[in-house]
CSV table of C-alpha atoms and ligand atoms in Angstrom, one decimal:
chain,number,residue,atom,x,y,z
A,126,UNK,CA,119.6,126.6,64.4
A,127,UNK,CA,118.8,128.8,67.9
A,128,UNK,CA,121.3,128.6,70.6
A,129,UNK,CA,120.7,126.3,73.0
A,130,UNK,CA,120.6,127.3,77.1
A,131,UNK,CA,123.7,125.9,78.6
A,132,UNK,CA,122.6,122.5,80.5
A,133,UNK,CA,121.0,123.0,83.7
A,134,UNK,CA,119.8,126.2,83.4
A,135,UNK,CA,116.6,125.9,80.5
A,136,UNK,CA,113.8,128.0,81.0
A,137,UNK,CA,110.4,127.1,79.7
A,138,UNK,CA,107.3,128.6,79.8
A,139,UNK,CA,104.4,127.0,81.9
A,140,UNK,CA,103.1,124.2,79.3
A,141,UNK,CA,105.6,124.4,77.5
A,142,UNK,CA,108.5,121.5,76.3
A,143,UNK,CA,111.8,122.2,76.3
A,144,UNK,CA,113.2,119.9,73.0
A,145,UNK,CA,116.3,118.0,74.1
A,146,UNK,CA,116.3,116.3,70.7
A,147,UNK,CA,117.3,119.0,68.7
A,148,UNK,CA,118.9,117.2,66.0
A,149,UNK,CA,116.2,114.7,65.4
A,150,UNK,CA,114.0,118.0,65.4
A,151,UNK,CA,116.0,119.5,62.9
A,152,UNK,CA,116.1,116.4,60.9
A,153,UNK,CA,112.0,116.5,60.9
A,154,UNK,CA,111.9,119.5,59.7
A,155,UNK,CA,114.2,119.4,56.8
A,156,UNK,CA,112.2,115.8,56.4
A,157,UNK,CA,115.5,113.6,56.5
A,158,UNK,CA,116.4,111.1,59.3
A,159,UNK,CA,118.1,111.9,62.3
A,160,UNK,CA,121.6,110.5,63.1
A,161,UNK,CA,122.6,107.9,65.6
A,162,UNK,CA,123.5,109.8,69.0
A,163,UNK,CA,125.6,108.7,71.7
A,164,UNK,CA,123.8,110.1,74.5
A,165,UNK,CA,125.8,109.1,77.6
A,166,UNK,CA,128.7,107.0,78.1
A,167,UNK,CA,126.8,104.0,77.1
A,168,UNK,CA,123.5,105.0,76.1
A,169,UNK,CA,122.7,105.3,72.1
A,170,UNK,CA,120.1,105.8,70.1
A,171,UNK,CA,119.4,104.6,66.7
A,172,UNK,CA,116.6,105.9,64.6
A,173,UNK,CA,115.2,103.1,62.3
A,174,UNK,CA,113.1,103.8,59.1
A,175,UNK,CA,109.2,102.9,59.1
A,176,UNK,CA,108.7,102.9,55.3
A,177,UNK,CA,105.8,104.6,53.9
A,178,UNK,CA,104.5,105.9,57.1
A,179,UNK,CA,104.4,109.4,59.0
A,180,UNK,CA,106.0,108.8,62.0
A,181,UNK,CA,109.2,107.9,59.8
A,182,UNK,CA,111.3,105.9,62.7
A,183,UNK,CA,111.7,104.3,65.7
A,184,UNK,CA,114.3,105.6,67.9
A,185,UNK,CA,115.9,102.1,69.0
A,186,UNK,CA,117.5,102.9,72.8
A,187,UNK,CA,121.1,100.6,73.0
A,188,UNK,CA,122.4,99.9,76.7
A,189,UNK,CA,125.9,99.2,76.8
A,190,UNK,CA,126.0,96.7,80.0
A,191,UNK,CA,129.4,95.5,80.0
A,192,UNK,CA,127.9,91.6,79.0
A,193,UNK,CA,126.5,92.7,75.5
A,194,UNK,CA,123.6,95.7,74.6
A,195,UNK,CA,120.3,96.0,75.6
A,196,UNK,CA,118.2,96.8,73.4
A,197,UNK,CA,114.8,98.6,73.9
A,198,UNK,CA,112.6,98.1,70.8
A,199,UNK,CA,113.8,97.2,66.9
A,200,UNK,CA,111.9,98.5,64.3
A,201,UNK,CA,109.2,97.8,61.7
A,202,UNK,CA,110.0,94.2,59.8
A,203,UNK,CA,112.0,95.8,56.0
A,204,UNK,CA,114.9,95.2,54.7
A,205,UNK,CA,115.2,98.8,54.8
A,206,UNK,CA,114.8,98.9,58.8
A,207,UNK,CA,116.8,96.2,59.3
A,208,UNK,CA,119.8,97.2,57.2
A,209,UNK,CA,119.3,101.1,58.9
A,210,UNK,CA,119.4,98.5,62.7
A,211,UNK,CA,122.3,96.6,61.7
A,212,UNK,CA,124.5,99.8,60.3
A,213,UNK,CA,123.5,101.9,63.2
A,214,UNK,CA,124.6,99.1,65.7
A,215,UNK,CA,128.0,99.4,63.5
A,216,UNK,CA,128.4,102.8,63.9
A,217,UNK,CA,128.7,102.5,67.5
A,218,UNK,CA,131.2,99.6,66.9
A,219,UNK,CA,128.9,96.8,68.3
A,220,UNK,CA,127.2,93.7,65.9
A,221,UNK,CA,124.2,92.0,66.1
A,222,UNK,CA,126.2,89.1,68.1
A,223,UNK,CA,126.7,91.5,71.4
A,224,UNK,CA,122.8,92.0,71.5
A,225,UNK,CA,121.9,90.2,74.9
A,226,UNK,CA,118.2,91.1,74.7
A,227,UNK,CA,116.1,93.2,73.7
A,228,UNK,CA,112.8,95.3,75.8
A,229,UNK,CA,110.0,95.6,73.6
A,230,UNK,CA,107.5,98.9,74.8
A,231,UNK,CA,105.0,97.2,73.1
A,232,UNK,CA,103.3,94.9,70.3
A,233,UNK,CA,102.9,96.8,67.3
A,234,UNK,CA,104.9,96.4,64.3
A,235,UNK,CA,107.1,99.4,64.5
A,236,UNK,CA,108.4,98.4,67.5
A,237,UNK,CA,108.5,94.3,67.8
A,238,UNK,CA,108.7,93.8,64.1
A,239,UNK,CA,112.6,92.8,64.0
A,240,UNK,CA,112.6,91.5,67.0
A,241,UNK,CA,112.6,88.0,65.5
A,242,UNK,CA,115.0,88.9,63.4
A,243,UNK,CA,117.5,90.2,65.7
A,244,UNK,CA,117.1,87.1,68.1
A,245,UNK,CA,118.0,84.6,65.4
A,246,UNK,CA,121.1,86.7,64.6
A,247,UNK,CA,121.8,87.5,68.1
A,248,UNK,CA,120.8,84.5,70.5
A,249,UNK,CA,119.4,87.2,72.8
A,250,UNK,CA,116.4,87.1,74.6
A,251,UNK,CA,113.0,89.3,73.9
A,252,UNK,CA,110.7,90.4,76.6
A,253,UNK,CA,107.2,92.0,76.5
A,254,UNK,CA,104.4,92.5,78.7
A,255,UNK,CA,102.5,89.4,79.7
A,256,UNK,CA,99.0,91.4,78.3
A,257,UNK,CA,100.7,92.2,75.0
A,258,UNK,CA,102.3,88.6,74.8
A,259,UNK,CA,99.1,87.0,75.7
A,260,UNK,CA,97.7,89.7,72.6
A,261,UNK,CA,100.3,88.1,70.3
A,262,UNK,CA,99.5,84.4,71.3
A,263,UNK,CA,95.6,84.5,70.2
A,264,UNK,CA,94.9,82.3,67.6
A,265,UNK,CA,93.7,85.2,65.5
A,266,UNK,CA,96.5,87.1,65.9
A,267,UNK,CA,98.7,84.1,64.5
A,268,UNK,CA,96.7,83.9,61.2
A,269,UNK,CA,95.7,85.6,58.6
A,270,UNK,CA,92.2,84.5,57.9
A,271,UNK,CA,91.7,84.6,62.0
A,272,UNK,CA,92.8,88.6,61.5
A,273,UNK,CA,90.7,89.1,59.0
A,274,UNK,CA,87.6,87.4,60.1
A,275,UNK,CA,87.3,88.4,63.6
A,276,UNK,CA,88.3,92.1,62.5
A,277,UNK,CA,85.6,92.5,60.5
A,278,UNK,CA,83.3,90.9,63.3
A,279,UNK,CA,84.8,93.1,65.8
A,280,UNK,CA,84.0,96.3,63.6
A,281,UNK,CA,80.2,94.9,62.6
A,282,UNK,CA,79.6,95.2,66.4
A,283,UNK,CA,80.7,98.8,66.2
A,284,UNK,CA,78.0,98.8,63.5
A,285,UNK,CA,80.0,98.8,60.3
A,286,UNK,CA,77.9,96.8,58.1
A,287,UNK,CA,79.4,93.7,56.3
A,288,UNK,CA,79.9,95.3,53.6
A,289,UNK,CA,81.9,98.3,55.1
A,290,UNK,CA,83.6,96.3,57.2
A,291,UNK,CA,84.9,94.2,54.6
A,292,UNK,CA,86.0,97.1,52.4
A,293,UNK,CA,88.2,98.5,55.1
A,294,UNK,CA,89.9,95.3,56.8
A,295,UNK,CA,91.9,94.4,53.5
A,296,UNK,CA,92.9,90.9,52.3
A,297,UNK,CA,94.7,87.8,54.2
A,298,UNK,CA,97.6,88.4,51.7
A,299,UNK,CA,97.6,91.8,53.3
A,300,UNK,CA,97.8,91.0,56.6
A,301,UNK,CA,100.2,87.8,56.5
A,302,UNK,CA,103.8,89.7,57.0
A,303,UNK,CA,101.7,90.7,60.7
A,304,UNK,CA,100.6,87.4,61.8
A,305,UNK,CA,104.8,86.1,62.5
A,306,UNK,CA,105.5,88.8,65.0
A,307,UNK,CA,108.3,86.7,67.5
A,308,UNK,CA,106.1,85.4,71.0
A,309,UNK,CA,109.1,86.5,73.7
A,310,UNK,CA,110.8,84.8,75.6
A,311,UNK,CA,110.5,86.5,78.9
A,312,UNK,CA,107.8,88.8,80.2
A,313,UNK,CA,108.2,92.2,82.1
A,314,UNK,CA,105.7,93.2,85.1
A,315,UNK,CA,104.6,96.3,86.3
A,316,UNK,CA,107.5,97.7,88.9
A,317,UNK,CA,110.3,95.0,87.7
A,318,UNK,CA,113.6,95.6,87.3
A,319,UNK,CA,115.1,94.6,83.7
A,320,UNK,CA,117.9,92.4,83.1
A,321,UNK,CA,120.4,95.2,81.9
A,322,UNK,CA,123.8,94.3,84.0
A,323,UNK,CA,125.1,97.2,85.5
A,324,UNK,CA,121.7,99.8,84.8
A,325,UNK,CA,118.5,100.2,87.2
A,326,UNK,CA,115.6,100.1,84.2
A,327,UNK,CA,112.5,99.4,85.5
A,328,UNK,CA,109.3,98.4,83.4
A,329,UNK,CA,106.4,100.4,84.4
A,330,UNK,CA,102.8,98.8,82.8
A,331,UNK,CA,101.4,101.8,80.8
A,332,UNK,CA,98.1,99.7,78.9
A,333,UNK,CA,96.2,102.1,76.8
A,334,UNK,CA,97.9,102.3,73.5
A,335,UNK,CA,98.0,98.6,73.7
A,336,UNK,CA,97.0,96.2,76.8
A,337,UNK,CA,100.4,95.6,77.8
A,338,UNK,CA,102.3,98.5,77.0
A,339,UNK,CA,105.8,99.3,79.2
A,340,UNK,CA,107.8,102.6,79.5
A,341,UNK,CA,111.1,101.6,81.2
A,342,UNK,CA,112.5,104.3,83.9
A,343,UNK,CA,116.4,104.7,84.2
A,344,UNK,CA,116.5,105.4,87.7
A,345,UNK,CA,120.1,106.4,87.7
A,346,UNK,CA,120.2,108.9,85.0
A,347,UNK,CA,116.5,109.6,85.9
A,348,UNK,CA,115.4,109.3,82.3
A,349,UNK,CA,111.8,107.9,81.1
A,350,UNK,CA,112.1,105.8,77.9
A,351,UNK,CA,108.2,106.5,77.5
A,352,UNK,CA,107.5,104.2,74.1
A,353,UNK,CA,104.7,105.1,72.3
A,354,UNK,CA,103.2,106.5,75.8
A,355,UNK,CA,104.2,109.7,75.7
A,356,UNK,CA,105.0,111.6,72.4
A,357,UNK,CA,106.4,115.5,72.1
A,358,UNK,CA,104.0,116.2,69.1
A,359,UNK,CA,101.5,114.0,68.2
A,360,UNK,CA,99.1,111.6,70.9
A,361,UNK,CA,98.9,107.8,70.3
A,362,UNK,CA,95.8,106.2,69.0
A,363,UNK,CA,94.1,104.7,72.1
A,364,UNK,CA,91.7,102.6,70.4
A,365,UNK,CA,89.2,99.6,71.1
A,366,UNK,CA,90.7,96.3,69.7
A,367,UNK,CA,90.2,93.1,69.8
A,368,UNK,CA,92.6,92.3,72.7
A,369,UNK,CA,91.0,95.2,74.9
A,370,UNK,CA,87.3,95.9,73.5
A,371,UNK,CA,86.0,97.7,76.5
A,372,UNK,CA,88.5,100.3,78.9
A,373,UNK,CA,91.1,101.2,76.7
A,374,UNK,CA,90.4,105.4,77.3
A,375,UNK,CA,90.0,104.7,81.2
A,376,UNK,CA,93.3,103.2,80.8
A,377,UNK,CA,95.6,105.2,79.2
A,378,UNK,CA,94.1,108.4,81.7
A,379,UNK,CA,95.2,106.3,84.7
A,380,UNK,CA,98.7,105.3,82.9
A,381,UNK,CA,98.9,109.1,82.3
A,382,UNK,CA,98.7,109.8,85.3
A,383,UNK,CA,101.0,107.2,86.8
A,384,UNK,CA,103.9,108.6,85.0
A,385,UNK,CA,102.7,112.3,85.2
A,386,UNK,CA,104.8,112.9,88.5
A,387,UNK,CA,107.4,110.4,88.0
A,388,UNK,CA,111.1,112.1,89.0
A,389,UNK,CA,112.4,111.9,85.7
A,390,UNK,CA,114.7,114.5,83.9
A,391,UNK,CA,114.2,113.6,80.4
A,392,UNK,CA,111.8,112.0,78.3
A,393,UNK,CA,113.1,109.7,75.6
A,394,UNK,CA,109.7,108.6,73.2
A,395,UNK,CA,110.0,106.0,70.5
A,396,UNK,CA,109.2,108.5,68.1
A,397,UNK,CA,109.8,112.1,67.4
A,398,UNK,CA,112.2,113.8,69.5
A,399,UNK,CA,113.5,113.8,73.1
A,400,UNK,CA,112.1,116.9,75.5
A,401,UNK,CA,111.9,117.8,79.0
A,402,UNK,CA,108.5,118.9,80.7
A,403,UNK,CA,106.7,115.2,81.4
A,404,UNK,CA,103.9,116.6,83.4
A,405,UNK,CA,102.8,119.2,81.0
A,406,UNK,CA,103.3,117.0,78.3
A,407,UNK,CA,100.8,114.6,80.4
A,408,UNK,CA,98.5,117.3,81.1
A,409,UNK,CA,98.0,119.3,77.2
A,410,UNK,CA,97.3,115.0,76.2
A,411,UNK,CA,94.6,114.7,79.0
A,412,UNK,CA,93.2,117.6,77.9
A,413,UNK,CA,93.3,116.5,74.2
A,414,UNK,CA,90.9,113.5,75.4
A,415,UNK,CA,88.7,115.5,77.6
A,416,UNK,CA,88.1,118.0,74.7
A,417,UNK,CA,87.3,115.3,72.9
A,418,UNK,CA,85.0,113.7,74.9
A,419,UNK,CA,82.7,116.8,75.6
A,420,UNK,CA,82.7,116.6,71.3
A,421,UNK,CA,81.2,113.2,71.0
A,422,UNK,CA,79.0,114.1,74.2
A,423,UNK,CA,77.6,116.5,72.2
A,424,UNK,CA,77.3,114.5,69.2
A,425,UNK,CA,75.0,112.0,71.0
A,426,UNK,CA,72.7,113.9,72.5
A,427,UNK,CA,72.2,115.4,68.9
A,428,UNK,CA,72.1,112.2,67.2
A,429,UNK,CA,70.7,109.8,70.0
A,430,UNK,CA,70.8,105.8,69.5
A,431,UNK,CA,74.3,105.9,67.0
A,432,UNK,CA,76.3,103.9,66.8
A,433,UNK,CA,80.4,104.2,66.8
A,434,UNK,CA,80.8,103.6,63.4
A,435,UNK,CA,77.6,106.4,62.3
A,436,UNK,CA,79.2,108.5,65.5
A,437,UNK,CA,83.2,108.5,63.9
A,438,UNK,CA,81.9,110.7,60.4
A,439,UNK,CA,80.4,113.2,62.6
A,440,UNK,CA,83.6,114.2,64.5
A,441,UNK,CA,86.1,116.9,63.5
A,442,UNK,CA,89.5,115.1,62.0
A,443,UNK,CA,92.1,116.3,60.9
A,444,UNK,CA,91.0,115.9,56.9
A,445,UNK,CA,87.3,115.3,55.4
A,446,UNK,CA,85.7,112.4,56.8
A,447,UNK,CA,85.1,111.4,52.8
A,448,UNK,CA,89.2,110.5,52.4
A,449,UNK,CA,89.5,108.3,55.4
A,450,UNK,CA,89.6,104.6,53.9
A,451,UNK,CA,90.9,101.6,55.1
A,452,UNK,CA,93.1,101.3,57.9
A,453,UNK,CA,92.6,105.0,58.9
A,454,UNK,CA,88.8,104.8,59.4
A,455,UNK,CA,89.0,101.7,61.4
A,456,UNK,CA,91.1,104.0,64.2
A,457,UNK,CA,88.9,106.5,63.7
A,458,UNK,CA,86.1,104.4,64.4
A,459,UNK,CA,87.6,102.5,67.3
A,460,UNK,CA,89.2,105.5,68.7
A,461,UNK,CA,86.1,106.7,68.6
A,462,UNK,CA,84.5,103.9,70.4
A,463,UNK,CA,87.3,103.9,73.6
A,464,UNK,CA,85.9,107.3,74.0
A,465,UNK,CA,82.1,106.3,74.1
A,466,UNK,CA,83.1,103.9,76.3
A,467,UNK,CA,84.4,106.5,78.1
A,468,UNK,CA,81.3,108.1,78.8
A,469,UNK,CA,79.4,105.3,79.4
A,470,UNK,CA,82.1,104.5,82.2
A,471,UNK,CA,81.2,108.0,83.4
A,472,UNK,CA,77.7,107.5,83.3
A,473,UNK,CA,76.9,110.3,80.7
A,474,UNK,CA,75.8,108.1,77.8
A,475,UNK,CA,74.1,104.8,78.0
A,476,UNK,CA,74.5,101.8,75.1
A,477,UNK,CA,71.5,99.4,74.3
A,478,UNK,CA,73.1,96.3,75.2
A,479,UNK,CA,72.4,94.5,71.5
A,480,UNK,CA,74.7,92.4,69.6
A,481,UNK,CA,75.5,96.0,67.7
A,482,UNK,CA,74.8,98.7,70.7
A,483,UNK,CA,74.0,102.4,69.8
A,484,UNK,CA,74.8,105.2,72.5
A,485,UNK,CA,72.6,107.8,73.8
A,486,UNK,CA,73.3,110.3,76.4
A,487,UNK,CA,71.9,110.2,79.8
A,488,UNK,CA,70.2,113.4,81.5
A,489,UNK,CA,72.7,115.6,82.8
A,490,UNK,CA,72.8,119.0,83.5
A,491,UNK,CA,73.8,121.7,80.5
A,492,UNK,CA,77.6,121.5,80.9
A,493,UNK,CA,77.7,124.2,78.1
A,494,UNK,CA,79.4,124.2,74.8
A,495,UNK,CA,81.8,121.5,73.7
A,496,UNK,CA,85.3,122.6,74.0
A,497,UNK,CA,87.3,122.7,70.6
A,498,UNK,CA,88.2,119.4,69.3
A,499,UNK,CA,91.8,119.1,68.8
A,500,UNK,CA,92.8,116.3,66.3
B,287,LIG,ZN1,105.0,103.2,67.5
């Protein structure tokens, strides 16, 4: 391992991230998880196992308050996360019984999934966003067949055909263990302080990733617990869904910006590692999207009258279009869409208004070659 700078006085190179999560960086590399750290006085966190799935944990935050731990985010619903939740919270000497509550950043499975669980062992609270919770309430999102059914709906108006859409949405049986998620019992709003006796941690509404998501500021030790908002390596999906069909892109920009200049020392993401450098961080994922729209802009005006689904195989991903099935085409093709919508928004592409619009782009001056897509 490289010697570290002495605290205080890193150096780093315009754009670049200092990594203050250098033993979950380590742990990435030699592809093992990362230990539970103790990363103040009273502030832990606890890396939680997502089986089967590249981003390999969820760093669970713990706020000792005095009356009981805080909590922000659990983990995806296993036996295998929960047993990594309940053995971490034991290494710090704490049980599930002094968990007062617990923040959830936001309502996908990774990071709500135990929450249930840890309520009914703990007889703590769980709060959310009141977009997210209203997300979680919709009938659809409560059953199976309502999943299923209005997914493969939503993606036909993105022009999948029935067929296609059906092949990639999966089975009820697959999508049951989703449709249980706990509702909470509180919501957060944007600029409100959380109930954490004895901490200043306050929920800041982020929507982009999902409609209601929350980063959570620590305004004592001026540290950003960013969620999913904000990663050191990789940028979340910011898709069109069924809970935000429309402005999800425009979204996550402006909630990019909001945090961009925030007076923060340290950024602690829900996945990956922990790094300093917030505003270049925020700029280098701006500029992912923006290189990314001036490569669908070009699409269109070669392929005039596509639609998002056609428009998604044309793109440059990370592997041949031909091996993403399933799950991973839908976020292609809705990530896809949040970006035509995009340029619509901007006025640089119109849609045809039908039940199933197709995109063409409007007539605009040459703006030049499309930058390099970066995936
Ligand atoms: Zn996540």
């Amino acid at each position: 391992m490289a010697a570290q700078p002495p605290a205080g006085h890193a150096r780093r190179a315009p754009g670049e991230l200092t990594i203050t999560g250098t033993l979950q960086r380590e742990a990435w590399l030699q592809r093992v998880m990362p230990p539970v750290e103790q990363l103040d006085a009273d502030l832990w966190s606890i890396p939680v196992p997502i089986p089967d799935n590249p981003l390999r944990y969820v760093s669970v935050y713990a706020f000792a308050t005095g009356a009981g731990l805080v909590l922000i985010d659990t983990g995806w619903d296993s036996e295998e996360s929960w047993q990594a939740l309940v053995g971490g919270l034991a290494s710090i000497g704490a049980g599930l019984t002094d968990v007062r509550g617990v923040l959830v950043t936001h309502m996908h499975f990774d990071h709500i999934g135990l929450a249930g669980r840890v309520r009914q062992a703990s007889g703590g609270w769980v709060a959310l966003h009141p977009a997210d919770a209203a997300a979680l309430a919709r009938p659809d999102y409560r059953s199976a067949e309502g999943t299923v059914a209005r997914e493969k709906e939503f993606l036909q108006a993105l022009g999948a055909s029935a067929e296609e859409a059906a092949a990639v949405v999966g089975t009820a049986e697959q999508w049951a263990r989703f449709t249980g998620v706990a509702l909470p019992d509180r919501t957060l709003e944007d600029g409100e302080l959380a109930d954490v006796p004895g901490w200043k941690i306050r929920a800041l509404h982020t929507p982009g990733h999902t409609p209601g998501h929350l980063c959570f500021v620590d305004e004592r030790s001026r540290r950003l617990f960013s969620g999913d908002h904000v990663l050191p390596r990789i940028t979340p999906n910011i898709s069109v869904q069924r809970a935000d069909p429309v402005g999800p892109l425009d979204d996550y920009l402006r909630s990019l910006a909001k945090v961009r200049d925030l007076d923060v020392d340290e950024v602690l993401p829900a996945h990956e590692w922990r790094f300093k450098g917030l505003a270049e961080r925020v700029d280098a994922i701006a500029a992912h999207h923006e290189h990314r729209l001036a490569e669908l802009l070009a699409v269109i005006r070669r392929q005039p009258g596509t639609t998002p689904w056609q428009l998604a195989g044309h793109l440059t991903w990370s592997r041949p279009w031909e091996q993403y099935g399933g799950q991973m085409r839908v976020f292609a093709v809705t990530e896809t869409a949040a970006h035509v919508h995009q340029l619509e928004r901007r006025g640089l592409v119109t849609g045809s208004g039908s039940g199933t619009p197709t995109y063409t782009a409007t007539a605009q001056p040459d703006l030049g070659p499309p930058a390099q897509a970066i995936v």
